[in-house]
Coordinates of C-alpha atoms in Angstrom, one line a residue:
Chain N
X1 CA -45.4 -9.7 225.8
X2 CA -47.8 -8.1 223.3
X3 CA -47.3 -8.6 219.6
X4 CA -49.1 -6.9 216.6
X5 CA -49.1 -8.6 213.2
X6 CA -49.5 -6.2 210.3
X7 CA -50.1 -7.7 206.8
X8 CA -52.7 -7.1 204.1
X9 CA -53.1 -10.8 203.7
X10 CA -56.0 -11.3 206.2
X11 CA -55.7 -15.1 206.2
X12 CA -52.0 -14.9 207.0
X13 CA -52.6 -12.5 209.8
X14 CA -55.3 -14.7 211.3
X15 CA -53.2 -17.9 211.1
X16 CA -50.1 -16.2 212.6
X17 CA -52.2 -14.7 215.4
X18 CA -53.8 -18.1 216.2
X19 CA -50.4 -19.9 216.2
X20 CA -48.7 -17.3 218.5
X21 CA -51.7 -17.4 220.9
X22 CA -51.4 -21.2 221.1
X23 CA -47.8 -20.5 222.3
X24 CA -49.0 -18.2 225.0
X25 CA -48.2 -14.9 223.3
X26 CA -50.8 -12.0 223.4
X27 CA -51.0 -11.5 219.6
X28 CA -53.4 -9.4 217.6
X29 CA -53.5 -8.6 214.0
X30 CA -54.5 -5.8 211.5
X31 CA -54.5 -5.7 207.7
X32 CA -53.3 -2.2 206.9
X33 CA -50.7 0.3 207.9
X34 CA -53.4 2.8 208.9
X35 CA -55.0 0.3 211.3
X36 CA -51.5 -0.5 212.7
X37 CA -50.9 3.1 213.5
X38 CA -54.2 3.4 215.2
X39 CA -53.7 0.2 217.2
X40 CA -50.2 1.3 218.4
X41 CA -51.7 4.6 219.5
X42 CA -54.3 2.7 221.5
X43 CA -52.4 -0.3 222.9
X44 CA -48.9 -0.8 224.4
X45 CA -47.5 -3.4 222.0
X46 CA -43.9 -4.5 222.6
X47 CA -43.3 -5.9 219.1
X48 CA -44.8 -5.2 215.7
X49 CA -44.3 -7.7 212.8
X50 CA -44.8 -5.7 209.7
X51 CA -45.1 -6.8 206.0
X52 CA -42.9 -4.8 203.8
X53 CA -45.2 -4.7 200.7
X54 CA -48.7 -3.4 201.6
X55 CA -51.3 -1.3 199.8
X56 CA -51.4 2.3 200.8
X57 CA -48.7 3.0 203.4
X58 CA -45.8 0.5 202.7
X59 CA -44.2 -1.4 205.5
X60 CA -41.1 0.8 205.7
X61 CA -43.3 3.9 206.1
X62 CA -45.5 2.1 208.6
X63 CA -42.5 1.1 210.7
X64 CA -41.2 4.7 210.8
X65 CA -44.7 6.0 211.9
X66 CA -45.0 3.3 214.6
X67 CA -41.6 4.0 216.1
X68 CA -42.3 7.7 215.9
X69 CA -45.4 7.1 218.1
X70 CA -43.8 4.5 220.4
X71 CA -40.0 4.5 220.3
X72 CA -39.7 1.5 222.5
X73 CA -41.6 -0.7 220.1
X74 CA -39.4 -3.2 218.3
X75 CA -40.2 -3.9 214.6
X76 CA -39.6 -7.1 212.7
X77 CA -40.2 -7.0 209.0
X78 CA -42.0 -9.7 207.1
X79 CA -41.0 -10.1 203.5
X80 CA -41.7 -12.3 200.6
X81 CA -38.6 -11.6 198.6
X82 CA -36.2 -9.6 200.7
X83 CA -34.1 -7.1 198.8
X84 CA -30.9 -5.6 199.9
X85 CA -32.4 -2.1 199.6
X86 CA -35.3 -3.1 201.8
X87 CA -32.9 -4.6 204.4
X88 CA -30.8 -1.5 204.4
X89 CA -33.8 0.8 204.8
X90 CA -35.1 -1.4 207.5
X91 CA -31.8 -1.2 209.4
X92 CA -31.8 2.5 209.0
X93 CA -35.2 2.7 210.6
X94 CA -34.0 0.5 213.5
X95 CA -35.8 -2.7 212.5
X96 CA -34.9 -5.5 214.9
X97 CA -35.0 -8.3 212.3
X98 CA -36.2 -9.6 208.9
X99 CA -38.3 -12.7 208.6
X100 CA -38.9 -14.3 205.2
X101 CA -42.3 -15.7 204.0
X102 CA -43.2 -18.6 204.3
X103 CA -42.5 -18.0 208.0
X104 CA -40.9 -20.6 210.2
X105 CA -42.9 -20.2 213.4
X106 CA -39.9 -21.2 215.5
X107 CA -37.8 -18.5 213.8
X108 CA -40.5 -15.9 214.3
X109 CA -40.9 -16.9 217.9
X110 CA -37.2 -16.6 218.5
X111 CA -37.1 -13.2 216.8
X112 CA -40.2 -11.9 218.7
X113 CA -38.9 -13.1 222.0
X114 CA -35.4 -11.5 221.4
X115 CA -37.0 -8.3 220.3
X116 CA -39.2 -8.1 223.3
X117 CA -36.2 -8.8 225.6
X118 CA -34.3 -5.9 224.0
X119 CA -37.3 -3.7 224.6
X120 CA -37.3 -4.9 228.3
X121 CA -40.3 -7.3 228.0
X122 CA -39.1 -10.9 228.2
X123 CA -41.7 -13.4 226.9
Chain T
X1 CA -24.7 -2.5 180.1
X2 CA -26.0 0.3 182.4
X3 CA -27.9 3.5 181.6
X4 CA -26.3 6.8 182.6
X5 CA -28.2 6.8 185.9
X6 CA -26.7 3.4 186.9
X7 CA -29.8 1.3 186.3
X8 CA -29.7 -1.7 184.0
X9 CA -30.3 -0.5 180.4
X10 CA -32.8 -3.1 179.2
X11 CA -35.6 -3.2 176.7
X12 CA -38.8 -1.8 178.3
X13 CA -40.6 -5.0 177.2
X14 CA -38.1 -7.1 179.1
X15 CA -38.5 -4.9 182.2
X16 CA -42.3 -5.4 181.9
X17 CA -41.9 -9.2 181.6
X18 CA -39.8 -9.1 184.8
X19 CA -42.1 -6.9 186.8
X20 CA -45.2 -8.9 185.8
X21 CA -43.5 -12.2 186.6
X22 CA -42.3 -10.9 189.9
X23 CA -45.8 -9.7 190.8
X24 CA -47.2 -13.2 190.1
X25 CA -44.4 -14.9 192.0
X26 CA -45.2 -12.6 195.0
X27 CA -48.8 -13.6 194.9
X28 CA -48.0 -17.3 194.7
X29 CA -45.5 -16.9 197.5
X30 CA -48.2 -15.3 199.7
X31 CA -50.5 -18.3 199.0
X32 CA -47.7 -20.7 200.0
X33 CA -47.0 -18.7 203.1
X34 CA -50.6 -18.9 204.2
X35 CA -50.8 -22.7 203.4
X36 CA -47.6 -23.1 205.5
X37 CA -49.2 -21.3 208.5
X38 CA -52.5 -23.2 208.2
X39 CA -50.6 -26.5 208.0
X40 CA -48.6 -25.5 211.0
X41 CA -51.9 -24.6 212.8
X42 CA -53.3 -28.0 212.1
X43 CA -50.1 -29.5 213.6
X44 CA -50.4 -27.1 216.6
X45 CA -54.0 -28.2 217.3
X46 CA -53.1 -31.9 217.0
X47 CA -50.0 -31.5 219.2
X48 CA -52.0 -29.6 221.9
X49 CA -54.6 -32.4 221.9
X50 CA -51.9 -35.1 222.2
X51 CA -50.3 -33.2 225.1
X52 CA -53.7 -33.0 226.9
X53 CA -54.4 -36.7 225.9
X54 CA -57.7 -35.7 224.4
X55 CA -59.2 -36.0 220.9
X56 CA -58.3 -33.2 218.5
X57 CA -61.1 -30.7 217.9
X58 CA -62.5 -32.1 214.6
X59 CA -64.7 -29.1 213.8
X60 CA -61.7 -26.7 214.3
X61 CA -59.5 -28.9 212.0
X62 CA -62.2 -29.1 209.3
X63 CA -62.5 -25.3 209.4
X64 CA -58.8 -24.9 208.9
X65 CA -58.8 -27.4 206.1
X66 CA -61.5 -25.4 204.3
X67 CA -59.2 -22.4 204.6
X68 CA -56.4 -24.4 203.0
X69 CA -58.7 -25.4 200.1
X70 CA -59.5 -21.8 199.5
X71 CA -55.8 -20.9 199.3
X72 CA -55.1 -23.8 196.9
X73 CA -57.9 -22.5 194.6
X74 CA -56.4 -19.1 194.8
X75 CA -52.9 -20.5 194.1
X76 CA -54.2 -22.4 191.1
X77 CA -55.6 -19.3 189.6
X78 CA -52.3 -17.4 190.0
X79 CA -50.5 -20.3 188.3
X80 CA -53.0 -20.3 185.5
X81 CA -52.4 -16.5 185.0
X82 CA -48.7 -17.1 185.0
X83 CA -49.1 -19.8 182.4
X84 CA -51.2 -17.6 180.2
X85 CA -48.8 -14.7 180.6
X86 CA -45.8 -16.9 179.7
X87 CA -47.5 -18.1 176.6
X88 CA -48.3 -14.5 175.5
X89 CA -44.7 -14.3 174.4
X90 CA -44.7 -17.4 172.2
X91 CA -48.2 -17.3 170.8
X92 CA -49.4 -16.1 167.4
X93 CA -49.4 -12.5 166.3
X94 CA -51.7 -10.3 164.2
X95 CA -55.4 -10.1 164.1
X96 CA -55.9 -11.7 167.6
X97 CA -59.3 -11.5 169.3
X98 CA -58.3 -9.1 172.1
X99 CA -61.1 -9.8 174.6
X100 CA -59.4 -12.8 176.1
X101 CA -56.1 -10.9 176.3
X102 CA -57.7 -7.9 177.8
X103 CA -59.2 -10.1 180.6
X104 CA -55.7 -11.4 181.3
X105 CA -54.3 -7.8 181.2
X106 CA -56.8 -6.7 183.8
X107 CA -56.2 -9.8 186.0
X108 CA -52.4 -9.1 185.9
X109 CA -53.1 -5.5 186.8
X110 CA -55.1 -6.3 190.0
X111 CA -52.0 -6.5 192.2
X112 CA -50.7 -3.1 191.1
X113 CA -54.2 -1.6 191.6
X114 CA -54.5 -3.2 195.0
X115 CA -51.1 -1.8 196.1
X116 CA -52.4 1.7 195.1
X117 CA -55.8 1.0 196.9
X118 CA -57.6 1.5 193.6
X119 CA -60.5 -0.8 192.4
X120 CA -59.8 -2.1 188.9
X121 CA -62.8 -3.5 186.9
X122 CA -63.7 -4.2 183.3
X123 CA -66.9 -2.9 181.7
X124 CA -68.5 -5.0 178.9
X125 CA -66.8 -4.2 175.6
X126 CA -68.8 -1.8 173.4
X127 CA -66.7 -2.5 170.4
X128 CA -64.7 -5.5 169.0
X129 CA -61.0 -5.6 169.9
X130 CA -58.6 -7.0 167.3
X131 CA -55.0 -6.8 168.2
X132 CA -52.5 -5.6 165.6
X133 CA -49.6 -7.4 167.2
X134 CA -49.1 -10.3 169.6
X135 CA -50.7 -10.8 173.0
X136 CA -47.5 -9.9 174.8
X137 CA -47.2 -6.5 173.0
X138 CA -50.8 -5.7 174.0
X139 CA -50.2 -6.7 177.6
X140 CA -47.2 -4.4 177.7
X141 CA -49.1 -1.5 176.2
X142 CA -52.0 -2.1 178.7
X143 CA -49.5 -2.3 181.6
X144 CA -48.0 1.1 180.7
X145 CA -51.5 2.6 180.3
X146 CA -52.6 1.2 183.6
X147 CA -49.4 2.5 185.2
X148 CA -50.4 6.0 184.1
X149 CA -54.0 5.7 185.4
X150 CA -52.9 4.3 188.7
X151 CA -50.2 6.9 189.2
X152 CA -52.9 9.6 189.0
X153 CA -55.9 7.8 190.5
X154 CA -56.9 8.9 194.0
X155 CA -56.4 6.1 196.5
X156 CA -59.9 4.6 197.3
X157 CA -61.2 5.5 193.9
X158 CA -61.6 3.2 190.9
X159 CA -60.4 2.6 187.3
X160 CA -62.8 1.1 184.8
X161 CA -61.6 -0.5 181.6
X162 CA -63.8 -0.3 178.5
X163 CA -63.2 -0.9 174.8
X164 CA -64.8 1.6 172.5
X165 CA -64.6 2.5 168.8
X166 CA -63.7 6.0 167.8
X167 CA -63.2 7.1 164.2
X168 CA -62.8 3.5 163.1
X169 CA -60.1 2.8 165.7
X170 CA -60.3 0.4 168.7
X171 CA -59.7 2.4 171.8
X172 CA -59.0 0.8 175.2
X173 CA -60.1 3.4 177.7
X174 CA -59.1 3.4 181.3
X175 CA -61.5 5.7 183.1
X176 CA -60.3 7.1 186.4
X177 CA -63.2 7.9 188.8
X178 CA -61.2 10.6 190.6
X179 CA -57.7 11.9 190.0
X180 CA -55.5 12.5 193.1
X181 CA -54.8 16.2 194.0
X182 CA -51.1 15.9 193.1
X183 CA -49.0 13.7 190.7
X184 CA -46.1 11.6 191.8
X185 CA -42.6 13.1 191.1
X186 CA -42.0 10.1 188.8
X187 CA -45.0 11.1 186.6
X188 CA -43.2 12.9 183.8
X189 CA -40.8 10.0 183.3
X190 CA -43.6 7.5 183.5
X191 CA -45.6 9.4 180.8
X192 CA -42.6 9.8 178.5
X193 CA -41.7 6.1 178.7
X194 CA -45.4 5.0 178.1
X195 CA -45.7 7.3 175.1
X196 CA -42.4 6.0 173.6
X197 CA -43.5 2.3 174.1
X198 CA -46.9 3.1 172.4
X199 CA -45.2 4.8 169.5
X200 CA -42.9 1.8 169.0
X201 CA -46.0 -0.3 168.5
X202 CA -47.8 2.2 166.2
X203 CA -50.3 3.0 169.0
X204 CA -51.1 6.3 170.6
X205 CA -51.8 7.3 174.2
X206 CA -54.0 10.2 175.2
X207 CA -54.4 11.3 178.8
X208 CA -56.9 13.6 180.5
X209 CA -56.0 13.5 184.2
X210 CA -56.9 16.7 186.1
X211 CA -56.6 16.8 189.9
X212 CA -59.8 16.2 191.7
X213 CA -61.7 15.3 188.4
X214 CA -62.6 12.1 186.6
X215 CA -60.1 11.4 183.9
X216 CA -59.0 8.8 181.5
X217 CA -56.0 7.2 179.7
X218 CA -56.9 6.1 176.1
X219 CA -54.9 3.6 174.2
X220 CA -55.5 3.8 170.5
X221 CA -54.4 0.8 168.7
X222 CA -53.5 0.7 165.0
X223 CA -55.8 -1.3 162.7
X224 CA -55.2 -5.1 162.9
X225 CA -54.3 -7.0 159.7
X226 CA -57.6 -8.3 158.2
X227 CA -59.6 -6.6 161.0
X228 CA -63.2 -7.8 161.1
X229 CA -65.7 -8.4 163.8
X230 CA -64.0 -9.9 166.9
X231 CA -64.6 -13.5 167.6
X232 CA -65.0 -14.5 163.9
X233 CA -62.0 -16.7 163.2
X234 CA -58.4 -15.5 163.7
X235 CA -56.0 -16.9 166.2
X236 CA -56.6 -16.7 170.0
X237 CA -54.7 -14.4 172.2
X238 CA -53.1 -16.7 174.7
X239 CA -53.0 -20.4 175.2
X240 CA -52.6 -22.6 178.2
X241 CA -50.5 -25.6 178.7

């Protein structure tokens, strides 16, 4: 299972990547929507964990672009203060799940594993 | 009470207070999220060492603890900003030294600038800045002015804030290095609301924002009561507690 973490908070990306790798998941991270789009064009990720509020391209737009490039990619949104509008927009764009910050690593792991299984890549 | 378009019909100042507070809470939440992950990472490293029945990697743990310390310092700064912002509402009014309030205004504007991918910086003041009203009113006026500058600034460019004197008036000028080729659809409403807010406070907003060109948003403040050189007496802009 290959997971891409997308958040403009570099330290958060780094820590999540380290923690997922310690659990045997091939995780990588980027800090902008533009980098995420490039990464997904280059590598076959199964799941992208995308922050909703990012500079430049916001998370909802990034998710739409990622799924446009790789329809089998499952997207999980990361959000600080989830709003109903964001949740509705995320569902419309086919997001698999929403995870609130601060992240429970166990909850993220469950969500990532389930998302990969739906995409046909069990962890 | 709702406005005709269905949105809550509230005072623009109250809306600003909410937006600024929410922005600070978002920053603080990010800091907590990072500390949460780093604490979890320490736990992961220790647990892995216990499973392998070896000593935990001390150098790795120390490096993670340094990252925690950096986030705590960042969090303290955000809380300090929140405290100063909260006290802008209950502080004194009239004839305030504006330099301290301006630095708070720029600090509060950093998140909005970052989200637009625009660098926001202050240039050393060329003229004294005495505020005619309270710190909160100035923060609100600055927020509206910055909103205009950011709405038209090209992503990747910058906005510099300077205080100048023009015809005896203090002018806070937000200079946009390069304007974007097109304006947001929300631009006319944003401009109308900013002009209305400025007028309520006896201030004036001038904008020169042409696509592809450098531009500026100038906030002209009315004379402060007993205006004299900044820094000589007069109440302070914000307080901390």
